[in-house]
Short mmCIF file of C-alpha atoms in Angstrom, two decimals:
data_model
loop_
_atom_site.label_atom_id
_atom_site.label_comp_id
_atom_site.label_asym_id
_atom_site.label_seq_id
_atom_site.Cartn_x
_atom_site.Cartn_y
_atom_site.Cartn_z
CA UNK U 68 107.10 80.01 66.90
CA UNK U 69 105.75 76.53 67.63
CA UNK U 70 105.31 75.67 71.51
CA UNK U 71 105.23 71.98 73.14
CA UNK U 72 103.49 71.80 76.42
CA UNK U 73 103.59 68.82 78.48
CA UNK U 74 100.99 68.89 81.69
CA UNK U 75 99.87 65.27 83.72
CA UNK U 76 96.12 66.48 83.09
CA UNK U 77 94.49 68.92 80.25
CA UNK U 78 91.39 68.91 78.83
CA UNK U 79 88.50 67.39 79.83
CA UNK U 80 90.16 66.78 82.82
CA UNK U 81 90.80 70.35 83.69
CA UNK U 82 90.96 69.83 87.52
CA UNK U 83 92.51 72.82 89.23
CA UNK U 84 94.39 76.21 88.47
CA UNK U 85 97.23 74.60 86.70
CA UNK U 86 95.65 72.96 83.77
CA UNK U 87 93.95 76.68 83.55
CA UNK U 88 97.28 78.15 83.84
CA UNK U 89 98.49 76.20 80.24
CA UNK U 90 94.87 76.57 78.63
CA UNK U 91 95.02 80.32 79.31
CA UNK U 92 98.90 80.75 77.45
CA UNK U 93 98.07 77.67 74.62
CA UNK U 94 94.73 79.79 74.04
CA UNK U 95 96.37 83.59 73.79
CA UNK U 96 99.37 82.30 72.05
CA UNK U 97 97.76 80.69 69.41
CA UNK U 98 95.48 83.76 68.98
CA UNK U 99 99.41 85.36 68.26
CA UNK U 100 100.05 82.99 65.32
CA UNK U 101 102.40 80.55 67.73
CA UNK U 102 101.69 77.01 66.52
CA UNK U 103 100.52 75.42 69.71
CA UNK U 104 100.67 71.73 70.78
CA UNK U 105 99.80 69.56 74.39
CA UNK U 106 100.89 66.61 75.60
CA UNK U 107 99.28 65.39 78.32
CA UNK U 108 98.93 61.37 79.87
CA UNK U 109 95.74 59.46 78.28
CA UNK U 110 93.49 58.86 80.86
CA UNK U 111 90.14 56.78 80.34
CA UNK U 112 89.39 56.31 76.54
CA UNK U 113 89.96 59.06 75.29
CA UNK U 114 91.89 59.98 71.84
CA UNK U 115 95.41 59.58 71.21
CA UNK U 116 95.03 63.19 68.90
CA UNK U 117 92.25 65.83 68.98
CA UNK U 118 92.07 69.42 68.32
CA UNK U 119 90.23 71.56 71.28
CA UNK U 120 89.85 75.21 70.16
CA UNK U 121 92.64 74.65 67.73
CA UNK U 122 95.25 73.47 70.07
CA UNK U 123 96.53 70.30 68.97
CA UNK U 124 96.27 67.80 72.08
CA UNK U 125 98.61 64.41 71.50
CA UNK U 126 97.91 61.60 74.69
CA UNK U 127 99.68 58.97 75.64
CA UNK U 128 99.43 56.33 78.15
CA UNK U 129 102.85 56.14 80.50
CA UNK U 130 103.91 52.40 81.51
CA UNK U 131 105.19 53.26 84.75
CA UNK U 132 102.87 54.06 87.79
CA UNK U 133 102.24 57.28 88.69
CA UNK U 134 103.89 57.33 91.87
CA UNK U 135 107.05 55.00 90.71
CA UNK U 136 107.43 58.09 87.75
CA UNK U 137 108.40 60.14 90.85
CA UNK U 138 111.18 57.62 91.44
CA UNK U 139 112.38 56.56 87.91
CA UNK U 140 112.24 58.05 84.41
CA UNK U 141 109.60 56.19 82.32
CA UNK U 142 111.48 55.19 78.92
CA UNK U 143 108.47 54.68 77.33
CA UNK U 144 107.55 58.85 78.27
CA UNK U 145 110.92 58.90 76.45
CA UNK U 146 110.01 57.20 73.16
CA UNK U 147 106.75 59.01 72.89
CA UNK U 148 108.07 62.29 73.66
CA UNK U 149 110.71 61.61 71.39
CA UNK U 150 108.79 60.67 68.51
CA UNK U 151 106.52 64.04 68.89
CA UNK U 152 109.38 66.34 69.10
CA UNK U 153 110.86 64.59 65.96
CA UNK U 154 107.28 65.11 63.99
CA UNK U 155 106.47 68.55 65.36
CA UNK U 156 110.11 69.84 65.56
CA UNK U 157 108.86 72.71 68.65
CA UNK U 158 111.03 75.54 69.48
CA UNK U 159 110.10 76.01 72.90
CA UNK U 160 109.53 72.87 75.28
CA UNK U 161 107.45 74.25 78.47
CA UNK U 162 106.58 71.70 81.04
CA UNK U 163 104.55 72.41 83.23
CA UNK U 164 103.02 69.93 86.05
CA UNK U 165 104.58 66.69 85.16
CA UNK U 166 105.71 63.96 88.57
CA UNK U 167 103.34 61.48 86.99
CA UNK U 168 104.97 61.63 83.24
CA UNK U 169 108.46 61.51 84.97
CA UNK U 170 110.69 63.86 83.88
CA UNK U 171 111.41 61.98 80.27
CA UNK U 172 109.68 64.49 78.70
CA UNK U 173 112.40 67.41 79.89
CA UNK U 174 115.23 64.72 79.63
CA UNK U 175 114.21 64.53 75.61
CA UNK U 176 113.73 67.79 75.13
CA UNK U 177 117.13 68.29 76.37
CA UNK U 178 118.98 65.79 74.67
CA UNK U 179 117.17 66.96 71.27
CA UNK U 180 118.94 70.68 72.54
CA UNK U 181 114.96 72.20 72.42
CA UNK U 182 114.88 75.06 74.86
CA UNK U 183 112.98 73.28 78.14
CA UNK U 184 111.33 75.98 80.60
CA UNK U 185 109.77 74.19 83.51
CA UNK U 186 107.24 75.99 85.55
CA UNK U 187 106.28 74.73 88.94
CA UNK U 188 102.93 74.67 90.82
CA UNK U 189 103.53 72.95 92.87
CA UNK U 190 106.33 70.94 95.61
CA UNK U 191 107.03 68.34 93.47
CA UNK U 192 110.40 68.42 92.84
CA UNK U 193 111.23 68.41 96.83
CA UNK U 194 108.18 66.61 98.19
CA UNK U 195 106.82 63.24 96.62
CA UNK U 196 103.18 63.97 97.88
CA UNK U 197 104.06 67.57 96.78
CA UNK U 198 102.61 69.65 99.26
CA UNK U 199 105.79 70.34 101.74
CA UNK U 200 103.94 69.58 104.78
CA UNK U 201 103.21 66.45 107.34
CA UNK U 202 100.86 65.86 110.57
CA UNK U 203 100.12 69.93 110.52
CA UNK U 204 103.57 70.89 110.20
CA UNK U 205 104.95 72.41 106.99
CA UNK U 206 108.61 71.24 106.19
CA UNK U 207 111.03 73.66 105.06
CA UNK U 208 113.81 71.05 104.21
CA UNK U 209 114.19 67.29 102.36
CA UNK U 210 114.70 65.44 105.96
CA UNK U 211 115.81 61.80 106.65
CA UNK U 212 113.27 61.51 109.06
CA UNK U 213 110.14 63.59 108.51
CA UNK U 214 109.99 61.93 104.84
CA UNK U 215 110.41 58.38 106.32
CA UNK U 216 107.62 59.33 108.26
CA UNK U 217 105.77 60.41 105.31
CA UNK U 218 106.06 57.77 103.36
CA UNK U 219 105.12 55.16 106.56
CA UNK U 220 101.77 57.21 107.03
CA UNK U 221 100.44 58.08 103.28
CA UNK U 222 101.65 54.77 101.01
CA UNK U 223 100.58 51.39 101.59
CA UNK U 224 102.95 50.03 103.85
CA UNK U 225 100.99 48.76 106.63
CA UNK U 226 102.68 45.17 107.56
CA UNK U 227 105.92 46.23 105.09
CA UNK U 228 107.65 48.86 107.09
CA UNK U 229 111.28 47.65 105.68
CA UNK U 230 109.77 49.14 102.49
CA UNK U 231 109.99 52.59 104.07
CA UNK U 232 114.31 53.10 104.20
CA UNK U 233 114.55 51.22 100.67
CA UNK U 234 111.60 54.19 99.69
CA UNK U 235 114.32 56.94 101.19
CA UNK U 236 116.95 55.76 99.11
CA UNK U 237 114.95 55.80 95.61
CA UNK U 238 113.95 59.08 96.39
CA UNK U 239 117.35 60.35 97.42
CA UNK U 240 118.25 58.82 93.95
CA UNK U 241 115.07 60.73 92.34
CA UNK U 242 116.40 63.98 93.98
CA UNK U 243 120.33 63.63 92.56
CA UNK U 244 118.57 62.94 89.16
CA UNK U 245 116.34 65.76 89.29
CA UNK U 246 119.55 68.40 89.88
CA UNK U 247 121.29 66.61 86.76
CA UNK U 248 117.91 67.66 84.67
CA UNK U 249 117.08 70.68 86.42
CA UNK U 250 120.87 72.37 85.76
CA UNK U 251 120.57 71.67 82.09
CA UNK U 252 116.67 73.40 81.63
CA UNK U 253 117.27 76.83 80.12
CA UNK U 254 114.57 78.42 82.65
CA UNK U 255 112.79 77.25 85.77
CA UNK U 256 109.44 79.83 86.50
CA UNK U 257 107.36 79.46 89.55
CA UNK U 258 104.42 81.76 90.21
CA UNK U 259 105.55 82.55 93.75
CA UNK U 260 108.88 83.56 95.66
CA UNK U 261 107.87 81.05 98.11
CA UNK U 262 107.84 77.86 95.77
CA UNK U 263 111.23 79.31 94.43
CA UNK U 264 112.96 79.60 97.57
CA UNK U 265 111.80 75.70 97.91
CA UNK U 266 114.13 74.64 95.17
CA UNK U 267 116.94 75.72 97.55
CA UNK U 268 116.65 72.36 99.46
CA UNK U 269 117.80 70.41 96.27
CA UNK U 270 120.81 72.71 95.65
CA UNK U 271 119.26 73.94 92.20
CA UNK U 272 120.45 77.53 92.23
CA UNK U 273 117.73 80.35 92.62
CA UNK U 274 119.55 82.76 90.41
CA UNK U 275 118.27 80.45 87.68
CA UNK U 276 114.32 80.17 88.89
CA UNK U 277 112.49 83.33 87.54
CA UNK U 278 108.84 84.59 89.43
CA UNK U 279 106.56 84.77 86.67
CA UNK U 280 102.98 85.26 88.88
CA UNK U 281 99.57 84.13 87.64
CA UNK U 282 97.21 86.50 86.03
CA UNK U 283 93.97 86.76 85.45
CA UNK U 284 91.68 88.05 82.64
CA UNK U 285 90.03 91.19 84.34
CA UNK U 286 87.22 91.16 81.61
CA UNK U 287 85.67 88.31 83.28
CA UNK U 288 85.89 89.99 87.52
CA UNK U 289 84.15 93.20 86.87
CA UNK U 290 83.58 94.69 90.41
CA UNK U 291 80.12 95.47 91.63
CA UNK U 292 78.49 92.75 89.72
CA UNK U 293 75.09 92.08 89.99
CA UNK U 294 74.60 89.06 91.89
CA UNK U 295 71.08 88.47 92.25
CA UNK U 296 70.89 85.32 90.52
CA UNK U 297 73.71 83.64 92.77
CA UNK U 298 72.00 85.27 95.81
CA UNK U 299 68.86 84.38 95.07
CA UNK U 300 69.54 80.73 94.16
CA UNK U 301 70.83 80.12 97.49
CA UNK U 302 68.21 82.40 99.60
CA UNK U 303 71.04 84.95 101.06
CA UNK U 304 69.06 88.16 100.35
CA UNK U 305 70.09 90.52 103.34
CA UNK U 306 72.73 88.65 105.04
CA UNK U 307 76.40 88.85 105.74
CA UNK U 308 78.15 86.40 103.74
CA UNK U 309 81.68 84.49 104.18
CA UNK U 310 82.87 82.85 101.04
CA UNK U 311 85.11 79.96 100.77
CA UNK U 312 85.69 78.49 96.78
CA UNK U 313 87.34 75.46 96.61
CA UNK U 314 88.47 71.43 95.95
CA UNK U 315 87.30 70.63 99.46
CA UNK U 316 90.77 68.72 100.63
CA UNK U 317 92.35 68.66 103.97
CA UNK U 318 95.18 70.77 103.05
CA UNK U 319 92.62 73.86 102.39
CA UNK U 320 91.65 74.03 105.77
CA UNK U 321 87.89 74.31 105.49
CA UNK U 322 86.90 72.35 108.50
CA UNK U 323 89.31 75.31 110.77
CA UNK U 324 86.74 77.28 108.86
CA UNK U 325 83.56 75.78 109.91
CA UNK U 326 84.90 75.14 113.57
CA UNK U 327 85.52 79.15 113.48
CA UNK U 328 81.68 80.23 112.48
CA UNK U 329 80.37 79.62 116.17
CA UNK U 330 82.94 82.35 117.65
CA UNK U 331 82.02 84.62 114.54
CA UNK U 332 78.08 83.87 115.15
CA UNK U 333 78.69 85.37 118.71
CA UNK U 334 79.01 88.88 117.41
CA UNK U 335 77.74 88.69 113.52
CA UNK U 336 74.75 86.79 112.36
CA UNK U 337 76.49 85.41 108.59
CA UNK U 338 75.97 82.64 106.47
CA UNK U 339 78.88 80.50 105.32
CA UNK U 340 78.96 79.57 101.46
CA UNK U 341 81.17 77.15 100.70
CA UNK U 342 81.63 76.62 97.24
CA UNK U 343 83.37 73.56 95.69
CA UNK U 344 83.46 69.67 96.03
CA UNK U 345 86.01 67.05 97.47
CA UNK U 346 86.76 64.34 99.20
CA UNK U 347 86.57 66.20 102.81
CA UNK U 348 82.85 67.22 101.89
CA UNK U 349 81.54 64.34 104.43
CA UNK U 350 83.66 64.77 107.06
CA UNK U 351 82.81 69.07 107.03
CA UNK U 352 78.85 68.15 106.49
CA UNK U 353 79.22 66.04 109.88
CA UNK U 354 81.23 68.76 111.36
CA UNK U 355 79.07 71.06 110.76
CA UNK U 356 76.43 69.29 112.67
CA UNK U 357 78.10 68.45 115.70
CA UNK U 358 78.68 72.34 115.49
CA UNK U 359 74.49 73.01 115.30
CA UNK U 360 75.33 75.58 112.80
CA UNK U 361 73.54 74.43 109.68
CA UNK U 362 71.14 76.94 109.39
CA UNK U 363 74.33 79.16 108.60
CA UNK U 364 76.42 76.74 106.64
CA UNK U 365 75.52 76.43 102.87
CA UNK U 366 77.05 73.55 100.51
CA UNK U 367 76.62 75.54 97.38
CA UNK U 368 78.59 72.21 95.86
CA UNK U 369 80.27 72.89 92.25
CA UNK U 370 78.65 75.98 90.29
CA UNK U 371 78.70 77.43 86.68
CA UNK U 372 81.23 79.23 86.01
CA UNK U 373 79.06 81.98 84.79
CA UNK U 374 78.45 82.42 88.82
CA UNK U 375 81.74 82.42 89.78
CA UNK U 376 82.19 85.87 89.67
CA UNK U 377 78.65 86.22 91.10
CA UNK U 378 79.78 84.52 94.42
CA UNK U 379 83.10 86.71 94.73
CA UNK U 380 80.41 90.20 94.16
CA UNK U 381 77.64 88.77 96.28
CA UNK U 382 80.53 87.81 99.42
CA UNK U 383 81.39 90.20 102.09
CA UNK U 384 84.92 88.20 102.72
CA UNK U 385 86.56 85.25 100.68
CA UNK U 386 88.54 83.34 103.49
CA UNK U 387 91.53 81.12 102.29
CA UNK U 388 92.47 79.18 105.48
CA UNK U 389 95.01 77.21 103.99
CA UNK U 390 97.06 75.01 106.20
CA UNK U 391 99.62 73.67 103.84
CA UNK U 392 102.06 76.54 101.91
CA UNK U 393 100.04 76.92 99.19
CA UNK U 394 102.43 78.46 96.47
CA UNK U 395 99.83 80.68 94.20
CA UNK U 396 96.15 79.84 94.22
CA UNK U 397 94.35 81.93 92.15
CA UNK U 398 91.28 82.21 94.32
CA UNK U 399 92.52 85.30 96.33
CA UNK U 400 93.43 87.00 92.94
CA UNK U 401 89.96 86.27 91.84
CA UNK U 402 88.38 87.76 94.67
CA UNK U 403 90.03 90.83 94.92
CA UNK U 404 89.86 91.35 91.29
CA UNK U 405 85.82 92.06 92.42
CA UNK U 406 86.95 94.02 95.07
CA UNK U 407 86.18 91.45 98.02
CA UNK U 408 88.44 91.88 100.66
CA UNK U 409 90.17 88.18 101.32
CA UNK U 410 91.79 86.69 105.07
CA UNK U 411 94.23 84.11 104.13
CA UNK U 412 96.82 81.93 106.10
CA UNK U 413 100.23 83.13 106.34
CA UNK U 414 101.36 80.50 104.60
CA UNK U 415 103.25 79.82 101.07
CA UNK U 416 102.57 82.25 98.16
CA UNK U 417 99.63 84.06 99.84
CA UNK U 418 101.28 86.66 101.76
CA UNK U 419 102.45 87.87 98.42
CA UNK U 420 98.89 88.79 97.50
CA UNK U 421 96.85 89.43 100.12
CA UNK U 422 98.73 92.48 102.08
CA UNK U 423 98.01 92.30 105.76
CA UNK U 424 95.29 95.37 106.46
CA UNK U 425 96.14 96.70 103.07
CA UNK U 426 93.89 94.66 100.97
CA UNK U 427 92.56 92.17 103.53
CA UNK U 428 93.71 90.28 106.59
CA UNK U 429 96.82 87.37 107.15
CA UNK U 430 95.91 84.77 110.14
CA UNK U 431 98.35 81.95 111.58
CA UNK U 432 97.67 78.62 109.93
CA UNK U 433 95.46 76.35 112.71
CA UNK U 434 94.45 79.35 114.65
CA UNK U 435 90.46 79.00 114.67
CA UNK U 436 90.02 82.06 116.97
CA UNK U 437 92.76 84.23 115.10
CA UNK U 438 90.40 83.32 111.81
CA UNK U 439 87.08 84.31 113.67
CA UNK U 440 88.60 87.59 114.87
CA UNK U 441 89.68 88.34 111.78
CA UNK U 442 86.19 87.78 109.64
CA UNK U 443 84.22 89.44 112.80
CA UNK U 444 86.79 92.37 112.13
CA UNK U 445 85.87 92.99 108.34
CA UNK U 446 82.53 92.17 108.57
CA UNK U 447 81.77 94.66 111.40
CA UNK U 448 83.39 97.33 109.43
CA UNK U 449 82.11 98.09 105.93
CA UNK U 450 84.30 101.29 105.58
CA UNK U 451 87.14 99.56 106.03
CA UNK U 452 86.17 96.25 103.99
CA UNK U 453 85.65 98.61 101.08
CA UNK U 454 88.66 100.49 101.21
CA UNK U 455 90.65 96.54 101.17
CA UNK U 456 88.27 95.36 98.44
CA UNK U 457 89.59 98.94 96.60
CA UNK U 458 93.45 98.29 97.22
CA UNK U 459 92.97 94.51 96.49
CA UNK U 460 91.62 95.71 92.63
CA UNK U 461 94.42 97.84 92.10
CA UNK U 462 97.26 95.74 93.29
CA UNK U 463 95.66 93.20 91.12
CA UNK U 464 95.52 95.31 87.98
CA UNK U 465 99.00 96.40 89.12
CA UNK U 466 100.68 93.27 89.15
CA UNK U 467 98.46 89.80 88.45
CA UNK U 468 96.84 90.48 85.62
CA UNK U 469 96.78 87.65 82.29
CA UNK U 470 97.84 89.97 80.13
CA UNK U 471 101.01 90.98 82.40
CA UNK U 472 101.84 87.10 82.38
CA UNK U 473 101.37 86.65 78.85
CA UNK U 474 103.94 89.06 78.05
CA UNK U 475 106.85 87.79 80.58
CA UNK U 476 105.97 84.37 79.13
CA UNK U 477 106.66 85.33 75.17
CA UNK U 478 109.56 87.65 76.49
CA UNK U 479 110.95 84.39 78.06
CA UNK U 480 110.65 82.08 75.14
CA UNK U 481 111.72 85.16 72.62
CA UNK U 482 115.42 85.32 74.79
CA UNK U 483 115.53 81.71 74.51
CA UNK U 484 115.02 81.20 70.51
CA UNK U 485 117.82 83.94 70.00
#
C-alpha cells in the first residue's frame, strides 16, 4: 500500500505532538512494507526531495500566505499536489495538520478519487487562530461577534477596523467551502471526542468523524526509572517536585501555575521544574520574581530527549493547567505511562485521560487556588499518589498505547482500499 501524508511542518521542523503523531505512523508503516511519502511546505532552504529514515519527504513552497490559505484554496498547493499524486499514484491520501497549505491538497486528492482521511489536532477547521477560545473564554460555537472580536484583537488591524466585517465574510466563505470538502473525505479522525464534537458547529456530521486516540510507545516510559542524572543535573536530590513539560505559550497556562506555588509553599516545601521553551518564558521569569519564589522555580529550558522520561520518574505530579480546550496533548499520556499521577484542567480532550481521583486530579481552568489544593493534596499523600500513578499505567496500556493506534489506523485505510 503506498501512503501520501500532507502536514504544514515535518522534519527538521518537528515542533509539537503532531508532526510526532505522522513520524510515528510514516516510521511503523514503512517498517510494514507500506511505501511511505510526506509532503510538507518548504520552509528556509531546505530540499525540494530528501529521504529521512527512508520516508520520502517532497517540499514545496505555497504562494499564498499562510493566514490568506485559511481563507482561499492556494492553486498553486493544487498544481504541486497534483503533479505528486500523478508521479507517486498513493492509495491512501491522509492529511493531517494542513490551514497553512489550504485545503488543495484534500481538494486534489478528491478530484483524482484517492481515498482522503483527514485527522485533526487541532480547531482549525472552526477557529482561524485554531484554538476555540478568546480573552479567557473558550467558544463553543462559530459566532458573528466573538470572531469579529477575534480577528480586531490578534491580526493587524489597528487603524483598519473596516477590514474586520469584510474578514467575517471570507471566513464565512472559508467555512461553506470547508463543508463542500469535508462531505466528500472518506474519513475524518480526531484523537479526542472533544475536537469531534467541535465539527458540529460547521454542520459536518459526527457520524462520519471517527476517535482514533494517540498512543504512545511504552518501551520508551518504563516506570520507576532511574532518574539520577535528571535529578542531579538540576540539584533536586530530596525534594518534592511539580513538573510542568511544555512550549511555554499563553494558552498552556503556566503563569496560573507559578502564581499557584506560593499557596502550595504554605503547606509543602517543592520545587517547580518547568520544562520547555516559548515565547511566554520572559513574562513567567518576571512573574516569578515579583512572586519571590525563585529559589523554588527551576527553568530546566529544552532537554534531551533521553531525559524526558527521567523528568516524568523523578516528578511527584505533572500539572497540565491548560486554559484553552486542548484536544489531546500527549504530555499527560506520557506521564502516566511512568506512573506519575497528573492534575489537568477540565478542559478539551483531557478529561478523557486523566480520570478525576482515579488516576490523578481535574481543576477548573483559571482557578489558581483550586490548582494549589489540588498539588498540596497529592503531594501530602504518597499512598494515594501511588495508587493514581498505578491506575494512570494501566488505563494507558489499556487504551493509548502506539501500537493500539497503529492498528485502527491500517484497519482504517484497509476498509478504504476495498
Amino acid at each position: 500500500m503506498k501512503i501520501l501524508y500532507a502536514s504544514d511542518y515535518f522534519y527538521p521542523h518537528m515542533i509539537g505532538g503532531v508532526e510526532e503523531h505522522i513520524y510515528q505512523l510514516a516510521k511503523h508503516f514503512l517498517h510494514d512494507n507500506f511505501q511511505i511519502a510526506i509532503l510538507t511546505r518548504q520552509i528556509e532552504k531546505l530540499p525540494s526531495l530528501e529521504n529521512y529514515e527512508g520516508i520520502k519527504i517532497y517540499r514545496y513552497r505555497p504562494k499564498l500566505h499562510p493566514q490568506l490559505s485559511k481563507f482561499f484554496i492556494d492553486p498553486y498547493s493544487i498544481k504541486k499536489t497534483s503533479k505528486l499524486i500523478n508521479k507517486i499514484t498513493p492509495n491512501i491520501f491522509h492529511a493531517q495538520s494542513i490551514p497553512f497549505m489550504s485545503l488543495a491538497p484534500l481538494y486534489v486528492a478528491i478530484q483524482k478519487k484517492i481515498p482522503a482521511v483527514l485527522t485533526l489536532h487541532n480547531y482549525w477547521p472552526v477557529c482561524f487562530f485554531q484554538r476555540s477560545y478568546f480573552d479567557n473564554h473558550i467558544c463553543n460555537a462559530v459566532d458573528e461577534t466573538a470572531c469579529k472580536n477575534c480577528f480586531s484583537s490578534y491580526l493587524p488591524l489597528i487603524g483598519k477596523p473596516f477590514l474586520t466585517p469584510i474578514l467575517w465574510k471570507l471566513w464565512k466563505r472559508s467555512l461553506m467551502i470547508k463543508r463542500e470538502v469535508f462531505d466528500r473525505i472518506r474519513a475524518i479522525t480526531t484523537p479526542s471526542h472533544a475536537l469531534k464534537k467541535s465539527l458540529a458547529r460547521i454542520d459536518i456530521p459526527l457520524s462520519k468523524v471517527l476517535v482514533i486516540p494517540n498512543g504512545i510507545d511504552l518501551n520508551k516510559f518504563i516506570p520507576d526509572l532511574n532518574a539520577m542524572d535528571f535529578i542531579k543535573h538540576f540539584k533536586l536530590e530530596k525534594q518534592k517536585i511539580i513538573l510542568s513539560i511544555g512550549r511555554l505559550i499563553k494558552e498552556k497556562g503556566i503563569r496560573l501555575l507559578i502564581k499557584s506555588m506560593p499557596i502550595i509553599l504554605k503547606e509543602i516545601d517543592c520545587k517547580l521544574v518547568i520544562v520547555g521553551g516559548g515565547e511566554e518564558k520572559p513574562f513567567l521569569t518576571q512573574l516569578v520574581k515579583k512572586l519571590k519564589i525563585e529559589r523554588h522555580v527551576i527553568f530546566a529550558g529544552r532537554i534531551p530527549s533521553v531525559l524526558v522520561p527521567q523528568a516524568y520518574s523523578a516528578a511527584d505530579v505533572v500539572v497540565v493547567p491548560s486554559i484553552w480546550p486542548d484536544p489531546f496533548p500527549y504530555v499527560p499520556l506520557e506521564a502516566l505511562a511512568m506512573k506519575t499521577p497528573v492534575i489537568a484542567s477540565n478542559v478539551g480532550g483531557l478529561p478523557e485521560v486523566v480520570r478525576h481521583k482515579k488516576n490523578g486530579l481535574l481543576v477548573r481552568p483559571y482557578n489558581v487556588e483550586e490548582l494549589a489544593n489540588a498539588a498540596q493534596d497529592i503531594l501530602s499523600d504518597e499512598h494515594q499518589a501511588q495508587q493514581m500513578g498505578s491506575e494512570g499505567r494501566i488505563i494507558v496500556e489499556k487504551e493509548y498505547t502506539l501500537s493500539l493506534m497503529l492498528e485502527r489506523y491500517k484497519q482504517l485505510y484497509s476498509s478504504l482500499v476495498k
